[in-house]
Amino acid sequence: MVEGGFAKLFQKRSFCRFAQKYKPLGSSEPEEETHEVCELKIIEQEKEVTVLPPKDACKCHKEDLAKALNVDLQTGLSEFSVLQRRLKHGWNEFSVENAEPIWKKYLDQFKNPLILLLLASALVSVITKEYEDAVSIAVAVLIVVTVAFIQEYRSEKSLEELNKLVPPECNCLREGKLQHLLAREVVPGDIIYLSVGDRVPADLRLIEVTDLLVDESSFTGEAEPCNKTDSVLLEAGDITTLSNVVFMGTLVRYGKGKGVVIGTGENSQFGEVFKMMQAEETPKTPLQKSMDRLGKQLTLFSFGIIGLIMLFGWLQGKHLLSMFTIGVSLAVAAIPEGLPIVVTVTLVLGVLRMAKKRVIVKKLPIVETLGCCNVICSDKTGTLTANEMTVTRLVTSDGLQAEVSGVGYNGEGNVYLLPSKEILKEFSNISVGKLVEAGCVVNNAIIRKNSVMGQPTEGALIALAMKMELADIKDIYIRKKEIPFSSEQKWMAVKCTLKNQDQEDIYFMKGAFEEVIQYCTLYNSGGISLSLTPQQKACYQQEEKRMGSSGLRVLALASGPELGKLTFLGLVGIIDPPRAGVREAVQVLFESGVSVKMVTGDALETAVAIGQNIGLCNGKLKAMSGEELDQLAEAELSSTVKNVSIFFRTSPKHKLKIIKALQRAGAVVSMTGDGVNDAVALKSADIGIAMGQAGTDVSKEAANMILVDDDFSTVMNAIEEGKGIFYNIKNFVRFQLSTSISALSLITLSTVLNLPNPLNAMQILWINIIMDGPPAQSLGVEPVDRDTIKQPPRCVTDTILSKSLILKIFMSAIIIISGTLFVFWKENPKSGITPRTTTMTFTCFVFFDLFNALTCRSQTKLIIEIGFFRNRMFLYSVLGSFLGQLAVIYIPPLQRIFQTENLGVLDLLFLTGLASSVFIVSEFVKLCEKRCCRPKHIKGCQLHKGRQHKLMQTSSKDILGTEL
């Protein structure tokens, strides 16, 4: 309603301005009516202007395009037309849903089932007049939700800082004048001028181009910029084939152009991806599911206690209401209010540790999710690779070979002569020097601040010259003429002469081998030009094919006095190479049971070359194209995608299809990417990881995690962190439940059997403090075990309360109950309970608690393996609890409060020896498990690895149609 009213008001004002502007002096009423009719006609014409889909626009002639969009290609739109079109099509931006207010984000933290269960128990405590319990539970809940909210809010702020970019601008022709505007102001039909370095503001149909190269890697995954034309296309294929259309968000690398806006905002290709992303919902994390299940289990446990107490009371003829009150009180006490605090603190510490490693985590549970991740789907360009073309291989015309180290345009790295590995500089090797010199001279690129202005392949040749200390070699030449590169001739040449020397002109040429070799009659051999034989040509052709089959883009270089009499200098192999550390990360992930799949829009050869380079699936690659993906039914797709390691020529829809198919097959999928084409998959994956520097805004918005330094290897740290967090939560649950079951059992037994209560109210409160306080909390900050990365990913269906954990909880509880009851029986005189009886029983229980906490530091490793001093916080909290217990026993004011009395040294030694039994038995059980289960574990590991290996090796020749 508001928008409609605003539009009408806007329209009225526009009419007024238009009428006033064109109203002639002394006009009569009929003339005014004529003007009004003209205005209405113009408005009707503007209303009929619609956005043109790229596949329709590419087939339109310029005249048809101008007619369809109602624009004069020489003068552009009028301001009035712009206003009318903006009313219809809106601003050139995306309508993101309004951000939630802070208070709503805070209240959302209360939706956790465990938090709701705690709030219910607090309410019950108030009803039963247990106000101390109600206050302690309420405080615990407030701490949890506040800590979680603050951490997530901080992560959002970090992301906002990362996304603070200069708003894109453009050069637009309106009313015959070239204007500099914000990209959001553009409307369909606007004429846009493009030049090097410009970000395309909207989808454009090109009407004029001069050597225009556009980097579409964020859309298509292609590392190489696309050659653009202004000629009409007869057939409209895939968006990657639309050579006369440029898309919003892409980057002009070279040349210049002029185009008509055919789509803005959500009606652009960028907008299509954005709408798909908005439609996708982020799935719940495995930890959230585990916590939900635990909440339900504890609720059932609580109702079970209430039922049992009421049954026993009814059988003994006691008043049912009083028994119900006791049962509810015990059930409330059984719910571990410290658990949400430990989970939150553990996750926050994980997030903070990741922040130190330059990883922003948006939502707390996401940290743990990577511990379950068993498939990582990764984009290639900009994620596994740096999206920086780099020369990696040189072959000279006289047969010398050299390899090049270093990635990107910073000039860092060396050229090594093979096989001696001698480092080459300047003209220390004349053949290599001449080859590098030619690449530097026949070049229009400039490198500034480690980024290339111009074609990336030419930038790679300049970077090569920098490594050889020949970057200034082109300055000794004066360029007289340039024959530019074209897609038809496939080569470029420059005519130069040396400065301050009266020598004949020299041509330098670079291009496709089969074209360049036709202009050569000689070849260089150690600085001497020799006649080129057919055998030599065949040898070069074979080398060029070999380099091309390994995914390299091959350029041939030549020089000479005339174009028909050039001297062939050699071949240069260029590729967008893998980032540093990616190969090692992929290897470690593979060994730990995580399958890494490459999903790219690039060609098969390039994808396979990078896949082999980074050791994807130990080099045993199976590939599948987006086209083949479309031909498979949903059920067939789920079984097929597991066997494929490389998906090439994929669109955003294909990436989404792959993620969904893997999830249906039961995989926990992580997606890493940086482009617009990755955004939908990033949002639908269980965990989306975007690149902080190379990543587009839309990919960072869709992701759950952002690698600030674009370092893929930090994913390993995140997986390690995720696995460690889950183990720490299990350790805490074991400790707290075994302690609370022991305390409840003592009280329940005494109530049911009409025995005197072994512990008074203040002593139970002190035990609760230890149960939920520092010793318990410190289990959540146990440092991540370095062996966790080697463990296979945990199964999503694994609950926190597994069968083995429940058995260990009851084992510890039985030992604690038996030991405490033994002390109570031993110290209980016939005359009745004395302060010594309760002091011995109370101290025995606390000591059991502390020894239980010590053994709960790990479920599988002995204390001597993890080390006594590794978790300093645990040591301090246990020491603090021990000193606190001594204070309760020996300080008179506290003796009166807790109704205790002094104990002798022998008493303390006896209690220490007895309480250590829970630690000794638990450690013995771990030792037995290690001894008995080792063969089974090894067999299990081999089976798991065998499955992985089989999965990678399973032939998909019949299914895929692409066998490598």
Coordinates of C-alpha atoms in Angstrom, one line a residue, residues 402-927:
A402 CA 62.5 -25.2 -17.2
E403 CA 59.9 -25.1 -14.4
V404 CA 58.7 -22.0 -12.6
S405 CA 57.9 -21.6 -8.9
G406 CA 55.7 -19.0 -7.3
V407 CA 52.0 -18.1 -7.8
G408 CA 50.4 -14.9 -9.0
Y409 CA 51.6 -11.5 -10.1
N410 CA 54.0 -10.5 -7.2
G411 CA 57.1 -11.7 -9.0
E412 CA 58.1 -14.0 -6.2
G413 CA 59.6 -17.4 -7.3
N414 CA 62.3 -18.7 -9.5
V415 CA 62.9 -20.3 -12.9
Y416 CA 64.7 -23.6 -12.6
L417 CA 66.5 -25.3 -15.5
L418 CA 65.8 -29.0 -15.6
P419 CA 67.1 -31.5 -14.6
S420 CA 69.9 -29.6 -12.8
K421 CA 67.5 -27.3 -11.0
E422 CA 69.9 -24.4 -11.7
I423 CA 68.2 -21.0 -10.9
L424 CA 68.2 -18.8 -14.1
K425 CA 68.4 -15.0 -14.0
E426 CA 68.5 -12.5 -17.0
F427 CA 70.4 -14.1 -19.9
S428 CA 72.4 -16.7 -17.9
N429 CA 70.8 -19.1 -20.3
I430 CA 70.5 -17.4 -23.7
S431 CA 67.6 -19.6 -25.0
V432 CA 65.4 -19.2 -21.9
G433 CA 66.3 -15.5 -21.7
K434 CA 65.2 -14.8 -25.3
L435 CA 62.0 -16.7 -24.8
V436 CA 61.1 -14.7 -21.6
E437 CA 62.2 -11.4 -23.4
A438 CA 59.8 -12.0 -26.3
G439 CA 56.9 -12.7 -23.9
C440 CA 57.6 -9.4 -22.0
V441 CA 57.9 -7.2 -25.2
V442 CA 54.8 -8.5 -27.1
N443 CA 52.7 -7.6 -24.2
N444 CA 50.2 -4.8 -23.2
A445 CA 49.6 -5.8 -19.5
I446 CA 50.8 -3.8 -16.5
I447 CA 51.3 -5.2 -13.0
R448 CA 50.5 -2.7 -10.2
K449 CA 50.4 -3.6 -6.5
N450 CA 50.4 -7.3 -7.3
S451 CA 47.4 -7.1 -9.5
V452 CA 47.3 -7.2 -13.3
M453 CA 45.8 -4.4 -15.5
G454 CA 45.1 -6.2 -18.8
Q455 CA 44.9 -9.8 -19.9
P456 CA 45.8 -12.3 -17.1
T457 CA 47.9 -14.4 -19.6
E458 CA 49.9 -11.4 -20.5
G459 CA 50.2 -10.6 -16.7
A460 CA 51.6 -14.1 -16.2
L461 CA 54.4 -13.4 -18.9
I462 CA 55.3 -10.1 -17.1
A463 CA 55.4 -11.9 -13.7
L464 CA 57.8 -14.5 -15.4
A465 CA 60.0 -11.7 -16.6
M466 CA 60.1 -10.3 -13.0
K467 CA 61.3 -13.7 -11.7
M468 CA 64.0 -13.6 -14.3
E469 CA 64.9 -9.9 -13.5
L470 CA 63.9 -9.0 -17.1
A471 CA 60.8 -7.0 -16.4
D472 CA 62.4 -3.7 -17.7
I473 CA 63.6 -5.3 -20.9
K474 CA 60.7 -3.9 -22.9
D475 CA 62.0 -0.4 -22.1
I476 CA 65.0 -0.8 -24.4
Y477 CA 62.6 -1.1 -27.4
I478 CA 60.5 1.5 -29.1
R479 CA 57.2 0.0 -30.3
K480 CA 56.4 1.2 -33.9
K481 CA 53.4 -0.9 -34.7
E482 CA 51.1 -3.5 -33.1
I483 CA 49.0 -6.2 -34.8
P484 CA 46.4 -6.9 -32.1
F485 CA 45.2 -10.4 -31.2
S486 CA 41.9 -11.6 -32.7
S487 CA 40.0 -14.8 -32.3
E488 CA 40.3 -15.5 -36.0
Q489 CA 44.1 -15.1 -36.4
K490 CA 45.0 -16.3 -32.9
W491 CA 48.2 -14.4 -32.6
M492 CA 49.5 -10.9 -31.7
A493 CA 52.7 -9.2 -32.9
V494 CA 54.6 -6.0 -32.3
K495 CA 57.2 -4.2 -34.5
C496 CA 60.0 -2.7 -32.5
T497 CA 63.4 -1.1 -32.8
L498 CA 66.1 -0.8 -30.2
K499 CA 66.5 2.7 -28.6
N500 CA 69.5 4.8 -29.6
Q501 CA 70.6 2.2 -32.2
D502 CA 70.3 2.3 -35.9
Q503 CA 69.4 -1.3 -36.3
E504 CA 66.8 -2.9 -38.5
D505 CA 63.3 -3.4 -37.1
I506 CA 62.4 -6.6 -35.2
Y507 CA 59.1 -8.4 -34.8
F508 CA 58.0 -10.2 -31.7
M509 CA 55.0 -12.6 -32.0
K510 CA 53.0 -14.7 -29.5
G511 CA 49.9 -16.9 -30.0
A512 CA 48.6 -20.4 -30.7
F513 CA 51.4 -22.7 -31.8
E514 CA 49.8 -23.9 -35.0
E515 CA 49.5 -20.2 -36.2
V516 CA 52.9 -18.9 -35.0
I517 CA 54.9 -21.8 -36.5
Q518 CA 53.5 -20.9 -39.9
Y519 CA 55.4 -17.6 -39.8
C520 CA 58.7 -19.2 -38.7
T521 CA 61.5 -20.4 -41.0
L522 CA 64.2 -20.7 -38.4
Y523 CA 64.6 -21.8 -34.8
N524 CA 66.9 -20.6 -32.0
S525 CA 69.7 -22.8 -30.7
G526 CA 71.8 -21.2 -28.0
G527 CA 71.4 -17.8 -29.6
I528 CA 72.1 -19.0 -33.2
S529 CA 69.3 -19.2 -35.7
L530 CA 69.2 -22.5 -37.6
S531 CA 66.9 -23.7 -40.4
L532 CA 63.6 -25.1 -39.2
T533 CA 63.0 -28.7 -40.4
P534 CA 59.7 -30.6 -40.6
Q535 CA 61.1 -33.0 -38.0
Q536 CA 61.6 -30.0 -35.6
K537 CA 58.0 -28.8 -36.2
A538 CA 56.7 -32.3 -35.5
C539 CA 58.7 -32.4 -32.3
Y540 CA 57.4 -29.0 -31.1
Q541 CA 53.8 -30.0 -32.0
Q542 CA 54.2 -33.2 -29.9
E543 CA 55.5 -31.1 -27.0
E544 CA 52.6 -28.6 -27.3
K545 CA 50.1 -31.4 -27.2
R546 CA 51.7 -32.9 -24.2
M547 CA 51.6 -29.6 -22.3
G548 CA 48.0 -29.0 -23.4
S549 CA 46.9 -32.4 -22.2
S550 CA 48.2 -31.6 -18.7
G551 CA 45.8 -28.6 -18.5
L552 CA 48.3 -25.9 -19.5
R553 CA 47.4 -23.0 -21.8
V554 CA 50.3 -23.1 -24.3
L555 CA 51.6 -20.0 -26.0
A556 CA 54.3 -20.1 -28.8
L557 CA 56.8 -17.2 -29.1
A558 CA 58.9 -16.1 -32.0
S559 CA 61.0 -13.1 -33.2
G560 CA 62.6 -11.9 -36.4
P561 CA 63.1 -9.2 -39.0
E562 CA 60.0 -10.0 -41.1
L563 CA 56.7 -11.7 -40.3
G564 CA 57.3 -14.6 -42.8
K565 CA 60.9 -15.1 -41.6
L566 CA 60.7 -15.4 -37.8
T567 CA 62.9 -17.5 -35.5
F568 CA 60.9 -19.8 -33.3
L569 CA 61.9 -19.4 -29.6
G570 CA 59.8 -21.9 -27.7
L571 CA 56.6 -22.7 -25.8
V572 CA 55.3 -21.3 -22.5
G573 CA 52.8 -23.2 -20.4
I574 CA 50.3 -21.1 -18.3
I575 CA 47.7 -22.3 -15.7
D576 CA 45.8 -20.9 -12.7
P577 CA 47.8 -23.1 -10.2
P578 CA 46.6 -24.5 -6.9
R579 CA 47.0 -22.4 -3.8
A580 CA 49.9 -23.1 -1.4
G581 CA 49.0 -25.8 1.1
V582 CA 46.0 -27.2 -0.8
R583 CA 47.7 -30.4 -1.8
E584 CA 48.7 -31.2 1.8
A585 CA 45.2 -30.3 3.1
V586 CA 43.5 -32.6 0.5
Q587 CA 45.8 -35.5 1.5
V588 CA 45.1 -35.1 5.2
L589 CA 41.4 -34.9 4.6
F590 CA 41.4 -38.0 2.4
E591 CA 43.3 -39.9 5.1
S592 CA 40.8 -38.9 7.8
G593 CA 37.8 -40.2 5.7
V594 CA 36.7 -36.9 4.2
S595 CA 36.1 -37.0 0.4
V596 CA 37.0 -33.8 -1.5
K597 CA 35.1 -33.2 -4.8
M598 CA 35.9 -30.4 -7.2
V599 CA 32.8 -28.6 -8.7
T600 CA 33.7 -26.1 -11.4
G601 CA 32.4 -24.3 -14.4
D602 CA 35.7 -24.7 -16.1
A603 CA 36.7 -27.2 -18.9
L604 CA 37.5 -30.8 -18.3
E605 CA 41.2 -30.7 -19.2
T606 CA 41.9 -27.8 -16.8
A607 CA 39.8 -29.3 -14.0
V608 CA 41.6 -32.7 -14.3
A609 CA 45.1 -31.0 -14.4
I610 CA 44.4 -29.2 -11.1
G611 CA 42.7 -32.3 -9.7
Q612 CA 45.8 -34.4 -10.4
N613 CA 48.1 -31.6 -9.1
I614 CA 46.4 -31.4 -5.7
G615 CA 46.1 -35.2 -5.4
L616 CA 42.3 -35.4 -5.6
C617 CA 41.3 -39.0 -4.7
N618 CA 44.9 -40.0 -4.8
G619 CA 45.0 -39.3 -8.5
K620 CA 42.2 -41.8 -9.3
L621 CA 39.8 -39.3 -10.9
K622 CA 36.2 -39.7 -12.2
A623 CA 34.6 -36.8 -14.0
M624 CA 31.1 -35.7 -14.9
S625 CA 29.8 -32.7 -16.8
G626 CA 26.8 -30.6 -15.9
E627 CA 25.1 -31.9 -19.1
E628 CA 25.4 -35.5 -18.0
L629 CA 24.1 -34.5 -14.6
D630 CA 20.9 -33.2 -16.1
Q631 CA 20.3 -36.5 -17.8
L632 CA 20.2 -38.5 -14.6
A633 CA 17.1 -39.2 -12.5
E634 CA 17.0 -38.2 -8.8
A635 CA 17.5 -41.7 -7.4
E636 CA 20.3 -42.5 -9.9
L637 CA 22.0 -39.2 -9.2
S638 CA 22.3 -39.9 -5.4
S639 CA 24.1 -43.2 -6.0
T640 CA 26.3 -41.7 -8.9
V641 CA 27.6 -38.5 -7.3
K642 CA 29.4 -40.4 -4.6
N643 CA 31.7 -42.0 -7.2
V644 CA 32.6 -38.7 -9.0
S645 CA 35.5 -36.6 -7.9
I646 CA 35.3 -33.8 -10.5
F647 CA 32.2 -32.0 -11.8
F648 CA 33.0 -29.7 -14.7
R649 CA 31.0 -27.2 -16.8
T650 CA 28.5 -26.8 -13.9
S651 CA 26.0 -24.0 -13.4
P652 CA 24.6 -22.8 -10.0
K653 CA 21.6 -25.2 -10.5
H654 CA 24.0 -28.1 -11.1
K655 CA 25.9 -27.3 -7.9
L656 CA 22.7 -27.2 -5.9
K657 CA 21.7 -30.6 -7.5
I658 CA 25.0 -32.2 -6.4
I659 CA 24.7 -30.9 -2.8
K660 CA 21.1 -32.2 -2.5
A661 CA 22.0 -35.6 -4.0
L662 CA 24.9 -36.0 -1.6
Q663 CA 22.7 -35.0 1.4
R664 CA 20.0 -37.5 0.3
A665 CA 22.8 -40.2 0.2
G666 CA 23.4 -39.4 3.9
A667 CA 26.5 -37.2 3.6
V668 CA 27.2 -34.1 5.7
V669 CA 28.4 -31.7 3.0
S670 CA 30.6 -28.7 3.2
M671 CA 30.8 -26.4 0.2
T672 CA 33.7 -24.0 -0.4
G673 CA 33.4 -21.2 -3.0
D674 CA 34.0 -17.6 -3.8
G675 CA 31.8 -16.7 -6.8
V676 CA 28.2 -15.7 -7.5
N677 CA 27.7 -19.1 -9.0
D678 CA 28.6 -20.8 -5.7
A679 CA 26.1 -18.8 -3.5
V680 CA 23.1 -21.2 -3.8
A681 CA 25.2 -24.3 -3.1
L682 CA 26.9 -22.5 -0.1
K683 CA 23.5 -21.8 1.5
S684 CA 22.0 -25.3 1.0
A685 CA 25.2 -27.1 2.2
D686 CA 25.4 -28.3 5.8
I687 CA 28.3 -25.8 6.1
G688 CA 29.1 -23.1 3.5
I689 CA 32.6 -21.7 3.5
A690 CA 33.4 -18.5 1.5
M691 CA 36.6 -16.8 0.7
G692 CA 37.1 -13.5 2.5
Q693 CA 39.3 -11.7 -0.1
A694 CA 38.5 -13.2 -3.4
G695 CA 34.9 -13.9 -2.4
T696 CA 31.9 -12.0 -3.8
D697 CA 29.5 -10.2 -1.4
V698 CA 26.7 -12.7 -2.3
S699 CA 28.9 -15.7 -1.5
K700 CA 29.9 -14.3 1.9
E701 CA 26.3 -13.5 2.6
A702 CA 25.3 -17.2 1.9
A703 CA 28.1 -18.9 3.8
N704 CA 28.3 -19.9 7.4
M705 CA 32.0 -19.5 7.6
I706 CA 34.5 -17.2 6.0
L707 CA 38.2 -17.8 5.4
V708 CA 39.6 -14.3 5.8
D709 CA 42.9 -15.1 4.1
D710 CA 41.4 -17.4 1.5
D711 CA 43.5 -20.2 2.9
F712 CA 41.9 -23.6 2.1
S713 CA 44.1 -25.5 4.6
T714 CA 42.4 -23.7 7.5
V715 CA 39.4 -26.0 6.8
M716 CA 41.5 -28.8 8.4
N717 CA 41.9 -26.8 11.6
A718 CA 38.1 -26.2 11.6
I719 CA 37.4 -30.0 11.2
E720 CA 39.9 -30.7 14.0
E721 CA 38.1 -28.1 16.2
G722 CA 34.7 -29.5 15.4
K723 CA 35.6 -33.1 16.3
G724 CA 37.3 -31.9 19.6
I725 CA 34.3 -29.9 20.6
F726 CA 31.9 -32.8 20.4
Y727 CA 34.3 -35.0 22.5
N728 CA 34.5 -32.3 25.1
I729 CA 30.7 -32.0 25.3
K730 CA 30.5 -35.8 25.8
N731 CA 33.1 -35.7 28.6
F732 CA 31.1 -33.0 30.4
V733 CA 27.8 -34.9 30.0
R734 CA 29.4 -38.1 31.4
F735 CA 30.8 -36.2 34.4
Q736 CA 27.6 -34.3 35.2
L737 CA 25.1 -37.1 34.7
S738 CA 27.2 -39.6 36.7
T739 CA 27.4 -37.1 39.6
S740 CA 23.8 -36.0 39.4
I741 CA 22.5 -39.6 39.2
S742 CA 24.7 -40.5 42.3
A743 CA 23.4 -37.5 44.3
L744 CA 19.8 -38.2 43.3
S745 CA 20.1 -41.9 44.0
L746 CA 21.3 -41.2 47.6
I747 CA 18.4 -38.9 48.3
T748 CA 15.9 -41.2 46.5
L749 CA 17.1 -44.3 48.4
S750 CA 16.9 -42.5 51.8
T751 CA 13.4 -41.1 50.9
V752 CA 12.0 -44.4 49.6
L753 CA 13.6 -46.6 52.4
N754 CA 12.7 -44.2 55.2
L755 CA 16.4 -43.8 56.1
P756 CA 17.9 -40.6 57.6
N757 CA 19.2 -38.3 54.8
P758 CA 23.0 -38.7 54.4
L759 CA 23.5 -35.1 53.2
N760 CA 21.9 -31.8 54.4
A761 CA 20.5 -29.1 52.1
M762 CA 23.7 -26.9 52.2
Q763 CA 25.9 -29.9 51.4
I764 CA 23.7 -30.8 48.4
L765 CA 24.0 -27.1 47.3
W766 CA 27.8 -27.3 47.5
I767 CA 27.9 -30.6 45.5
N768 CA 25.7 -28.8 42.9
I769 CA 28.2 -26.0 42.7
I770 CA 31.0 -28.5 42.0
M771 CA 28.7 -30.5 39.6
D772 CA 27.9 -27.4 37.5
G773 CA 30.8 -25.1 38.5
P774 CA 34.5 -24.8 37.6
P775 CA 35.6 -28.5 37.5
A776 CA 32.7 -29.3 35.2
Q777 CA 33.1 -26.2 33.0
S778 CA 36.8 -26.8 32.7
L779 CA 36.1 -30.2 30.9
G780 CA 34.6 -28.1 28.1
V781 CA 37.9 -26.3 27.5
E782 CA 40.1 -29.5 27.2
P783 CA 42.6 -28.7 24.4
V784 CA 41.8 -30.5 21.1
D785 CA 43.6 -33.8 20.8
R786 CA 46.0 -33.8 17.8
D787 CA 44.8 -37.3 16.9
T788 CA 41.2 -36.2 16.3
I789 CA 41.9 -35.1 12.7
K790 CA 42.9 -38.7 12.0
Q791 CA 39.5 -40.0 13.3
P792 CA 36.8 -40.6 10.7
P793 CA 34.0 -38.1 10.7
R794 CA 31.3 -38.9 13.4
C795 CA 28.0 -40.2 12.2
V796 CA 25.2 -37.6 12.2
T797 CA 22.9 -40.1 13.9
D798 CA 25.3 -40.5 16.8
T799 CA 23.7 -39.1 20.0
I800 CA 25.6 -37.5 22.8
L801 CA 24.2 -40.1 25.1
S802 CA 25.5 -43.2 23.2
K803 CA 25.1 -46.7 24.7
S804 CA 28.8 -46.9 25.7
L805 CA 28.5 -43.4 27.4
I806 CA 25.4 -44.5 29.3
L807 CA 27.1 -47.6 30.5
K808 CA 30.1 -45.6 31.7
I809 CA 27.8 -43.0 33.4
F810 CA 26.1 -45.8 35.3
M811 CA 29.4 -47.6 36.1
S812 CA 30.8 -44.4 37.7
A813 CA 27.4 -43.7 39.4
I814 CA 27.3 -47.2 41.0
I815 CA 30.9 -46.8 42.3
I816 CA 30.2 -43.4 43.8
I817 CA 26.9 -44.5 45.4
S818 CA 28.4 -47.7 46.8
G819 CA 31.5 -45.9 48.2
T820 CA 29.4 -43.1 49.7
L821 CA 26.8 -45.5 51.3
F822 CA 29.7 -47.6 52.6
V823 CA 31.1 -44.6 54.4
F824 CA 27.6 -43.6 55.6
W825 CA 27.1 -47.1 57.0
K826 CA 30.6 -47.3 58.5
E827 CA 30.3 -43.9 60.3
N828 CA 26.6 -44.2 61.3
P829 CA 26.4 -44.9 65.1
K830 CA 23.4 -46.6 66.6
S831 CA 22.5 -43.5 68.5
G832 CA 21.8 -41.6 65.2
I833 CA 23.5 -39.3 62.7
T834 CA 26.3 -37.1 64.0
P835 CA 28.2 -34.2 62.4
R836 CA 31.1 -36.6 61.8
T837 CA 28.8 -39.0 59.8
T838 CA 27.6 -36.2 57.5
T839 CA 31.1 -34.7 57.2
M840 CA 32.7 -38.1 56.2
T841 CA 29.8 -38.9 53.8
F842 CA 29.8 -35.4 52.3
T843 CA 33.6 -35.3 51.9
C844 CA 33.6 -38.8 50.4
F845 CA 31.1 -37.7 47.8
V846 CA 33.1 -34.5 46.9
F847 CA 36.3 -36.5 46.6
F848 CA 34.6 -39.0 44.3
D849 CA 33.3 -36.1 42.3
L850 CA 36.8 -34.7 41.8
F851 CA 38.4 -38.1 40.8
N852 CA 35.4 -38.7 38.5
A853 CA 36.1 -35.3 36.8
L854 CA 39.8 -36.4 36.3
T855 CA 38.9 -39.6 34.5
C856 CA 36.2 -37.8 32.4
R857 CA 38.8 -35.6 30.6
S858 CA 38.9 -38.3 27.9
Q859 CA 36.6 -41.2 26.9
T860 CA 39.4 -43.2 25.3
K861 CA 42.8 -42.0 26.4
L862 CA 44.5 -42.7 29.7
I863 CA 45.4 -39.7 31.9
I864 CA 49.2 -40.4 31.3
E865 CA 48.5 -40.1 27.5
I866 CA 46.7 -36.8 27.6
G867 CA 49.0 -35.4 30.4
F868 CA 48.1 -34.0 33.9
F869 CA 49.1 -30.4 33.1
R870 CA 47.6 -30.0 29.6
N871 CA 44.4 -28.4 30.8
R872 CA 45.6 -25.8 33.3
M873 CA 42.0 -24.5 33.9
F874 CA 41.0 -28.0 35.0
L875 CA 43.9 -28.2 37.5
Y876 CA 43.1 -24.8 39.0
S877 CA 39.4 -25.6 39.3
V878 CA 40.0 -29.0 40.9
L879 CA 42.6 -27.5 43.3
G880 CA 40.1 -24.7 44.1
S881 CA 37.3 -27.2 44.8
F882 CA 39.7 -29.3 47.0
L883 CA 40.8 -26.2 49.0
G884 CA 37.1 -25.1 49.2
Q885 CA 36.2 -28.5 50.7
L886 CA 39.0 -28.3 53.3
A887 CA 37.7 -24.8 54.2
V888 CA 34.2 -26.2 54.7
I889 CA 35.6 -28.9 57.0
Y890 CA 38.1 -26.8 59.0
I891 CA 36.9 -23.1 59.2
P892 CA 34.5 -22.6 62.1
P893 CA 32.0 -20.2 60.5
L894 CA 31.7 -22.6 57.5
Q895 CA 31.4 -25.6 59.9
R896 CA 28.3 -24.0 61.4
I897 CA 26.7 -23.3 58.0
F898 CA 27.5 -26.8 56.5
Q899 CA 27.2 -28.7 59.9
T900 CA 30.6 -30.3 59.6
E901 CA 33.5 -31.0 62.0
N902 CA 37.3 -31.5 61.8
L903 CA 38.6 -34.7 60.2
G904 CA 41.9 -36.3 60.9
V905 CA 44.7 -36.9 58.4
L906 CA 44.0 -40.6 58.3
D907 CA 40.3 -39.9 57.6
L908 CA 41.4 -37.8 54.6
L909 CA 43.8 -40.5 53.4
F910 CA 41.1 -43.2 53.7
L911 CA 38.6 -41.1 51.8
T912 CA 41.1 -40.2 49.1
G913 CA 42.0 -43.9 48.6
L914 CA 38.3 -44.9 48.5
A915 CA 37.3 -42.1 46.1
S916 CA 40.2 -42.8 43.8
S917 CA 38.5 -46.2 43.0
V918 CA 36.2 -44.5 40.5
F919 CA 39.3 -43.1 38.7
I920 CA 41.2 -46.4 38.8
V921 CA 38.3 -48.5 37.6
S922 CA 37.5 -46.1 34.7
E923 CA 41.2 -46.0 33.6
F924 CA 41.3 -49.8 33.8
V925 CA 38.2 -50.0 31.6
K926 CA 39.9 -47.6 29.1
L927 CA 43.0 -49.8 29.1

